[in-house]
mmCIF file of C-alpha atoms in Angstrom:
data_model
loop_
_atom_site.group_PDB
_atom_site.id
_atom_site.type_symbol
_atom_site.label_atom_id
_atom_site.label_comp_id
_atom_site.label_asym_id
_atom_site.label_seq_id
_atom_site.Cartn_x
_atom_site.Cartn_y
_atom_site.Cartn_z
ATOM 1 C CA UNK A 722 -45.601 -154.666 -58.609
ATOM 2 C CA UNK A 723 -46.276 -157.754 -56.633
ATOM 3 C CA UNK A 724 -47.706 -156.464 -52.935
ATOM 4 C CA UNK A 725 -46.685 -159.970 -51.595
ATOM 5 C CA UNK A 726 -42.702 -159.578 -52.845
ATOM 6 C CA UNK A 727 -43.064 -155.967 -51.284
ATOM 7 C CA UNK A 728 -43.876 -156.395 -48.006
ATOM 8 C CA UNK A 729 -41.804 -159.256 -47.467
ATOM 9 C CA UNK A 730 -38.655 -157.941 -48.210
ATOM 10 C CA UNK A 731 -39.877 -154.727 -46.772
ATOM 11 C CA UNK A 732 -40.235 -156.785 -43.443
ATOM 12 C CA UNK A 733 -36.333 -156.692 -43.199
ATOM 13 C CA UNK A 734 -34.926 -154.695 -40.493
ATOM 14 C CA UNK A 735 -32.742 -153.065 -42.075
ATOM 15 C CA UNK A 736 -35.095 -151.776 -45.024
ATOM 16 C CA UNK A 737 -38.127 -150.881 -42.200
ATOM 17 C CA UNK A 738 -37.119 -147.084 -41.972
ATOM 18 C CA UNK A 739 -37.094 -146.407 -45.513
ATOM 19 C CA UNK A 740 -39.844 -144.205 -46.751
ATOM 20 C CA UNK A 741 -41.854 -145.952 -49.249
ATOM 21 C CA UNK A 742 -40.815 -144.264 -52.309
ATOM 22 C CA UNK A 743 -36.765 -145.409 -51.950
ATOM 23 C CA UNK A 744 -37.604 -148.489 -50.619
ATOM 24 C CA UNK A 745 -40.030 -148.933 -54.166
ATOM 25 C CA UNK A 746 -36.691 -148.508 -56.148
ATOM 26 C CA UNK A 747 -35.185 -151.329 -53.991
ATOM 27 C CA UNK A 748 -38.057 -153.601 -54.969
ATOM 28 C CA UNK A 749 -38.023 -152.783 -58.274
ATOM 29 C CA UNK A 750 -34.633 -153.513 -59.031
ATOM 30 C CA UNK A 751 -34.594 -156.473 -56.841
ATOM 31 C CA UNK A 752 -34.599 -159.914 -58.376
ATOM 32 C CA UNK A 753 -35.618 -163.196 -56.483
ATOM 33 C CA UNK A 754 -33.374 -166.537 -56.120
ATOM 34 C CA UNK A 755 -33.606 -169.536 -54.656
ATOM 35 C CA UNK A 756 -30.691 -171.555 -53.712
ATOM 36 C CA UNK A 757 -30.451 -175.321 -52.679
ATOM 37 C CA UNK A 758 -28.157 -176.240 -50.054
ATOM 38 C CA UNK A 759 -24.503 -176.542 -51.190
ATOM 39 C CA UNK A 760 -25.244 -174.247 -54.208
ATOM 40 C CA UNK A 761 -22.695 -171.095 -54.519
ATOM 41 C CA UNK A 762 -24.362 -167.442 -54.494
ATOM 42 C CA UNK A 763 -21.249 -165.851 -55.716
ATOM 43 C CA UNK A 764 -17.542 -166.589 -55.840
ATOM 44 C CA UNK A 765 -14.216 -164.975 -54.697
ATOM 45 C CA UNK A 766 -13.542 -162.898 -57.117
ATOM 46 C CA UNK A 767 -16.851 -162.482 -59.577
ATOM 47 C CA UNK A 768 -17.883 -159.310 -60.770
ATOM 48 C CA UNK A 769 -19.289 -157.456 -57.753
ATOM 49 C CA UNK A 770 -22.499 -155.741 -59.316
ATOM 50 C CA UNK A 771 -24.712 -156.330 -56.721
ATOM 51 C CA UNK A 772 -26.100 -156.937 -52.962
ATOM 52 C CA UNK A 773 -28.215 -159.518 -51.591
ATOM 53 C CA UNK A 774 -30.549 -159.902 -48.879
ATOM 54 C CA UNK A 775 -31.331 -163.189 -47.267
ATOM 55 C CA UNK A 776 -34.989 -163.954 -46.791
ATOM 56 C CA UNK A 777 -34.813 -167.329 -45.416
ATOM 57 C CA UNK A 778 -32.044 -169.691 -44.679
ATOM 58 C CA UNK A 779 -28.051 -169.125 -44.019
ATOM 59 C CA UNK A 780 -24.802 -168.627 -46.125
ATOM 60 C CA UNK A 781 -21.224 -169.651 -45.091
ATOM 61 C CA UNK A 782 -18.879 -166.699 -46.692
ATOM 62 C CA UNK A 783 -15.512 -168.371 -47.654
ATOM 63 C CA UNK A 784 -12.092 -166.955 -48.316
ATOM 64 C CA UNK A 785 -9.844 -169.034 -50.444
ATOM 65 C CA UNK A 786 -5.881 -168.353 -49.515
ATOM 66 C CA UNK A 787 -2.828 -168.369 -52.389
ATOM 67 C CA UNK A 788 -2.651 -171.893 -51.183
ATOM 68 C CA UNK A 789 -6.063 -172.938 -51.954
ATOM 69 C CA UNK A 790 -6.971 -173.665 -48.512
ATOM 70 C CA UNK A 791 -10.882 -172.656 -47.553
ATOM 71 C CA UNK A 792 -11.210 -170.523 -44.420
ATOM 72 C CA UNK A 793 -14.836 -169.749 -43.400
ATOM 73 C CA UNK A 794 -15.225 -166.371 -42.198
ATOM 74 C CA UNK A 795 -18.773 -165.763 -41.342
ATOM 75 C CA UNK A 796 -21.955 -167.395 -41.205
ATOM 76 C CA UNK A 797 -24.794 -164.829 -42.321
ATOM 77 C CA UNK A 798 -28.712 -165.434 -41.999
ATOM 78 C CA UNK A 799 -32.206 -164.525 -42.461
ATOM 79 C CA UNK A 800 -32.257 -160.625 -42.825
ATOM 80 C CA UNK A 801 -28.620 -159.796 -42.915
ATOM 81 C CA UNK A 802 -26.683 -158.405 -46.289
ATOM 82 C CA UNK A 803 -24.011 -159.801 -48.328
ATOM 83 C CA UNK A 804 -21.981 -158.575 -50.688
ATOM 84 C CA UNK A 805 -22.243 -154.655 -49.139
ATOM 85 C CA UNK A 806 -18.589 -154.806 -48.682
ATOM 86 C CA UNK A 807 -18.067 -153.878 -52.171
ATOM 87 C CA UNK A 808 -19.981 -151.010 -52.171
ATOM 88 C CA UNK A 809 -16.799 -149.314 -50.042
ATOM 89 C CA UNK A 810 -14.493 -150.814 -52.239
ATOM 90 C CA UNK A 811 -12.740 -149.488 -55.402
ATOM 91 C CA UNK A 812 -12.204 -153.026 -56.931
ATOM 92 C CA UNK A 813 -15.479 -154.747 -58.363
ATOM 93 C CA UNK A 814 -14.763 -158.048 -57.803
ATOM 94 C CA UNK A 815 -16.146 -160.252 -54.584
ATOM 95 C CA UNK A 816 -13.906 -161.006 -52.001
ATOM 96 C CA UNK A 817 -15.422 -163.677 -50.525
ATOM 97 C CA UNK A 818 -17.337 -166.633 -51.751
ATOM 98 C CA UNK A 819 -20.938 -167.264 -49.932
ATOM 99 C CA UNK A 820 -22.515 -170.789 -50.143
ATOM 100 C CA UNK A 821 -25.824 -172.053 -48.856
ATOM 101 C CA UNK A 822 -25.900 -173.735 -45.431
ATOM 102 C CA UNK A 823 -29.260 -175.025 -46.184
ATOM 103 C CA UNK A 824 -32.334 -174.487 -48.629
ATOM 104 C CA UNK A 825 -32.057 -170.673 -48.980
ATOM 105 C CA UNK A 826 -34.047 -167.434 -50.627
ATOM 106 C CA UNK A 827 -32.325 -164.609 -51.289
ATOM 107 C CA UNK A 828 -33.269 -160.854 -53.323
ATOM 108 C CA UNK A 829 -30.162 -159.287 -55.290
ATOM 109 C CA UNK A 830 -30.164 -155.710 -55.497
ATOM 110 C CA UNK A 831 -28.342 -153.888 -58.780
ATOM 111 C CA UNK A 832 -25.312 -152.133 -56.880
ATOM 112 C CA UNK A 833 -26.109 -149.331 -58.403
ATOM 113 C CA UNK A 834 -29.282 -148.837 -57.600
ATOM 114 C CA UNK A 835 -28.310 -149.752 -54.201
ATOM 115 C CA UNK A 836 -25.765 -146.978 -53.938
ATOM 116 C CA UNK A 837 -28.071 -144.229 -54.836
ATOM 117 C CA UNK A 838 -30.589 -144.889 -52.266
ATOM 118 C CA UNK A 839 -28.021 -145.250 -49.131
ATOM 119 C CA UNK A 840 -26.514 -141.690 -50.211
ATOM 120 C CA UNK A 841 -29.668 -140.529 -49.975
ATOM 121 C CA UNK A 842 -31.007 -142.389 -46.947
ATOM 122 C CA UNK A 843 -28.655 -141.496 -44.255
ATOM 123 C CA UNK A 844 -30.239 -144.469 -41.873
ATOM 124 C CA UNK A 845 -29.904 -146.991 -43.899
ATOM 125 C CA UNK A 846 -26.059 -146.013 -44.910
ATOM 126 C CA UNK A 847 -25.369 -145.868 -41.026
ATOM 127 C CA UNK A 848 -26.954 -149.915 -40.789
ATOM 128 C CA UNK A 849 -24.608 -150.675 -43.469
ATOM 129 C CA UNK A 850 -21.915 -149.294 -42.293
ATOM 130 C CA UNK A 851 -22.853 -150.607 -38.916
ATOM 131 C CA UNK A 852 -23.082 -154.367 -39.879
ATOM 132 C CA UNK A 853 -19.436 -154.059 -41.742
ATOM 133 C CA UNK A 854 -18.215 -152.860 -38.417
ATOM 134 C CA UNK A 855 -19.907 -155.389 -36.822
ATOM 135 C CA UNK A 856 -18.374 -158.698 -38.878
ATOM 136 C CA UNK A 857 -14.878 -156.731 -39.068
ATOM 137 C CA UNK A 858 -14.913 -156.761 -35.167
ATOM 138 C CA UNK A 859 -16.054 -160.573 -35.445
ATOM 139 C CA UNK A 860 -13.093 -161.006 -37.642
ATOM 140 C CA UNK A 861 -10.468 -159.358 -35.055
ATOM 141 C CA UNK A 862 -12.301 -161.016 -31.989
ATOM 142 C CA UNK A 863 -11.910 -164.703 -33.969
ATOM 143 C CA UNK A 864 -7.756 -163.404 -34.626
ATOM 144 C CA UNK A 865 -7.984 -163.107 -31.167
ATOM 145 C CA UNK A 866 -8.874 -166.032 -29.969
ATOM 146 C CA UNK A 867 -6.759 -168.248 -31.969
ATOM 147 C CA UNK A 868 -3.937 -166.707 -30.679
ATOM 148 C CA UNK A 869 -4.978 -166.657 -26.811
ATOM 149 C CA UNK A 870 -7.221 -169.884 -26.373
ATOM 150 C CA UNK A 871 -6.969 -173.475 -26.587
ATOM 151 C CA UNK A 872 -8.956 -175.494 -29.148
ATOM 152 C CA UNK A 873 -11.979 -176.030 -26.441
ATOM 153 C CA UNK A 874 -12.222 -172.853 -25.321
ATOM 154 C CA UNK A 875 -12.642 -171.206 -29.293
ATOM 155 C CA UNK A 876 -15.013 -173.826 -30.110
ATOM 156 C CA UNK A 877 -16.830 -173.451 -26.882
ATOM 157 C CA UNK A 878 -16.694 -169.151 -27.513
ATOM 158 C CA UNK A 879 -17.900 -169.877 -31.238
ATOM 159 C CA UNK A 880 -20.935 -172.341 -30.192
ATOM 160 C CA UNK A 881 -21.669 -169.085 -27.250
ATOM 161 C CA UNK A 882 -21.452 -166.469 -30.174
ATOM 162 C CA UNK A 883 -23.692 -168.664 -32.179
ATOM 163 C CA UNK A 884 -26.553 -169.709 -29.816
ATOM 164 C CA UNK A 885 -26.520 -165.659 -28.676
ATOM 165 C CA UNK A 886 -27.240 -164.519 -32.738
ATOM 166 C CA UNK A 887 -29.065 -167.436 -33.525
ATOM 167 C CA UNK A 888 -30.339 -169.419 -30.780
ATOM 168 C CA UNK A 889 -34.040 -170.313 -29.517
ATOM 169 C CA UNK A 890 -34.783 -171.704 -25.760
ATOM 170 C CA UNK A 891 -35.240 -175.396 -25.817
ATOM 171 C CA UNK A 892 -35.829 -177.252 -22.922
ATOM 172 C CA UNK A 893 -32.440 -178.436 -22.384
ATOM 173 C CA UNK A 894 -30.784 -174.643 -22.791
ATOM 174 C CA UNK A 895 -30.485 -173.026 -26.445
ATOM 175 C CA UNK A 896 -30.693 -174.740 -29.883
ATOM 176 C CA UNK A 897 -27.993 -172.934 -32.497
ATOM 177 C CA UNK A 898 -30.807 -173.241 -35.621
ATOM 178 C CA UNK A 899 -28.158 -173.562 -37.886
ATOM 179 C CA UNK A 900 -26.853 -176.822 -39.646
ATOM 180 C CA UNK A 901 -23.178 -176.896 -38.747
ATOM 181 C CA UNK A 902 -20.904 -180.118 -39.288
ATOM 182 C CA UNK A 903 -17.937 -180.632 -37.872
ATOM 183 C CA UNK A 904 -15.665 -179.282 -40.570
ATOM 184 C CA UNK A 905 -17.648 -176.046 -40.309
ATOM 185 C CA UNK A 906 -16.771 -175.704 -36.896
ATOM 186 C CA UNK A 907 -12.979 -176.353 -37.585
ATOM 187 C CA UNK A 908 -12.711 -173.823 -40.231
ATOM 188 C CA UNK A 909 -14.689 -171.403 -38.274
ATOM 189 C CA UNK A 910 -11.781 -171.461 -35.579
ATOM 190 C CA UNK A 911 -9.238 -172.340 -37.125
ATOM 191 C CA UNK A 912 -8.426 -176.177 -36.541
ATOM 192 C CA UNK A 913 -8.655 -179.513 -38.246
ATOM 193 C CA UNK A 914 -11.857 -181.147 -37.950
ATOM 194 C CA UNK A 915 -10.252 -184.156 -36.095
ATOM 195 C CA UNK A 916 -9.501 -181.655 -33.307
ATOM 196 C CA UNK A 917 -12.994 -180.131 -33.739
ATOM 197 C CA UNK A 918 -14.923 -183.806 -33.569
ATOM 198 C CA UNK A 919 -12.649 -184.256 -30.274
ATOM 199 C CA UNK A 920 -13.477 -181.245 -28.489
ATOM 200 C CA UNK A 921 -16.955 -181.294 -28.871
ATOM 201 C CA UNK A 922 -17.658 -185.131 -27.875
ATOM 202 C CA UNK A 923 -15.688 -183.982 -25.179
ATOM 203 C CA UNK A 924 -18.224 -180.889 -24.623
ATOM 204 C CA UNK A 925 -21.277 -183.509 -24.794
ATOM 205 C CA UNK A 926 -19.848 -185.910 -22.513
ATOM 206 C CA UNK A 927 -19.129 -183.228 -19.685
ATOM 207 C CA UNK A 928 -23.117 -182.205 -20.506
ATOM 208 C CA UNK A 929 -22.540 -178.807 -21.626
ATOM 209 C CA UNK A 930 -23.491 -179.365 -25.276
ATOM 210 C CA UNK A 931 -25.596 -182.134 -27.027
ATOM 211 C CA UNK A 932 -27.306 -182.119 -30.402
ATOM 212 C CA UNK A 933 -30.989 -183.028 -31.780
ATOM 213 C CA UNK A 934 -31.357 -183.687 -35.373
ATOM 214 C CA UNK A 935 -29.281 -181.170 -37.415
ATOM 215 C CA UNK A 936 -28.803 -178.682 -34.476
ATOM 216 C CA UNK A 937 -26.708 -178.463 -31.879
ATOM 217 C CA UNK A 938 -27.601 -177.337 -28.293
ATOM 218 C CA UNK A 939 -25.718 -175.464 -25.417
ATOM 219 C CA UNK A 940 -26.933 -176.076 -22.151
ATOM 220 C CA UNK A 941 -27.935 -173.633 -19.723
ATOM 221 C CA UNK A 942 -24.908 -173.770 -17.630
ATOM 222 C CA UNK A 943 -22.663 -172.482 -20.500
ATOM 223 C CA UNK A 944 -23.906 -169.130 -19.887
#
């Protein structure tokens, strides 16, 4: 087995308490992509036969209503899990799509396999179970919030959730190292990306948010 695959994806959190001889069955079984920005990893309502880790780079998960309208549900990054879901489910099919924000890497697991070593890895079952609990109460807090707030305020609470998973200190407060555009940010609260554009030129020009390159940045004062 390559030592260099092993390690790396052993570095993942959620792997690191894993004795050695499980966590060999995970690498074993695992099998390597690489996916350009844009490019789909799976699609609402493929066969669900396995899980995938993210090694590098970010995935926008996607749920597509009756009326064909996209609704982005999550944003998931280096070291988190997709797919899981369906390994609590009694369907087999995905229901979600996920689709690179940027250049990504990604190992996908056989769901079998998979299965077998959480029932007998009580740790790692409880980090599963933790992280679905974890985007379901995203979910609820997003309902939330497009029933209570106006426009600024979600897109101001989004950018807030962001910078706290994903941010890094920058001199002028904390960069989000994500690439988001605009219509991102609409979907992601629920508004049209005219909206969107408005409230966050509003946001720059009352210096609470600007952006550098492909990220954006909340200043200090926003938190």
């Amino acid at each position: 087995m390559n030592e260099k695959r092993y390690l790396c994806l052993y570095d993942i959190p959620i792997f690191s308490g894993l004795n050695k001889e499980s966590f060999k069955n995970i690498c074993t079984a695992s099998n390597k992509q690489r996916k350009a920005k844009g490019e789909v990893l799976f699609s609402q309502g493929d066969a669900a036969d396995s899980v995938y880790v993210v090694k590098e780079g970010s995935f926008k998960l996607i749920h597509t209503t009756k009326d064909g309208d996209e609704v982005i549900l999550q944003i998931v990054s280096t070291g988190e899990i997709l797919g899981e879901s369906a390994l609590f489910r009694r369907d087999t099919v995905q229901p979600l799509t996920a689709v690179a924000m940027e250049d990504s890497k990604v190992c996908s697991i056989d769901k079998g396999t998979f299965e077998k070593v959480i029932k007998s890895e009580p740790d790692l079952a409880w980090q599963i179970i933790e992280n679905l609990g974890n985007r379901l109460y995203n979910t609820w807090e997003q309902v939330a919030e497009s029933n209570t707030q106006t426009t600024r305020e979600r897109v101001l609470s989004l950018l807030m959730r962001l910078a706290q998973k994903y941010g890094e200190s920058c001199p002028q407060g904390t960069c989000i190292k994500i690439h988001l555009t605009q219509q991102e940010i609409a979907s992601l609260v629920g508004v049209s990306r005219v909206m969107a554009s408005q409230v966050i030129n509003d946001l720059i020009k009352d210096d609470l948010l600007c952006r550098e390159k492909k990220y954006y940045i909340l200043k200090n004062r926003c938190f």
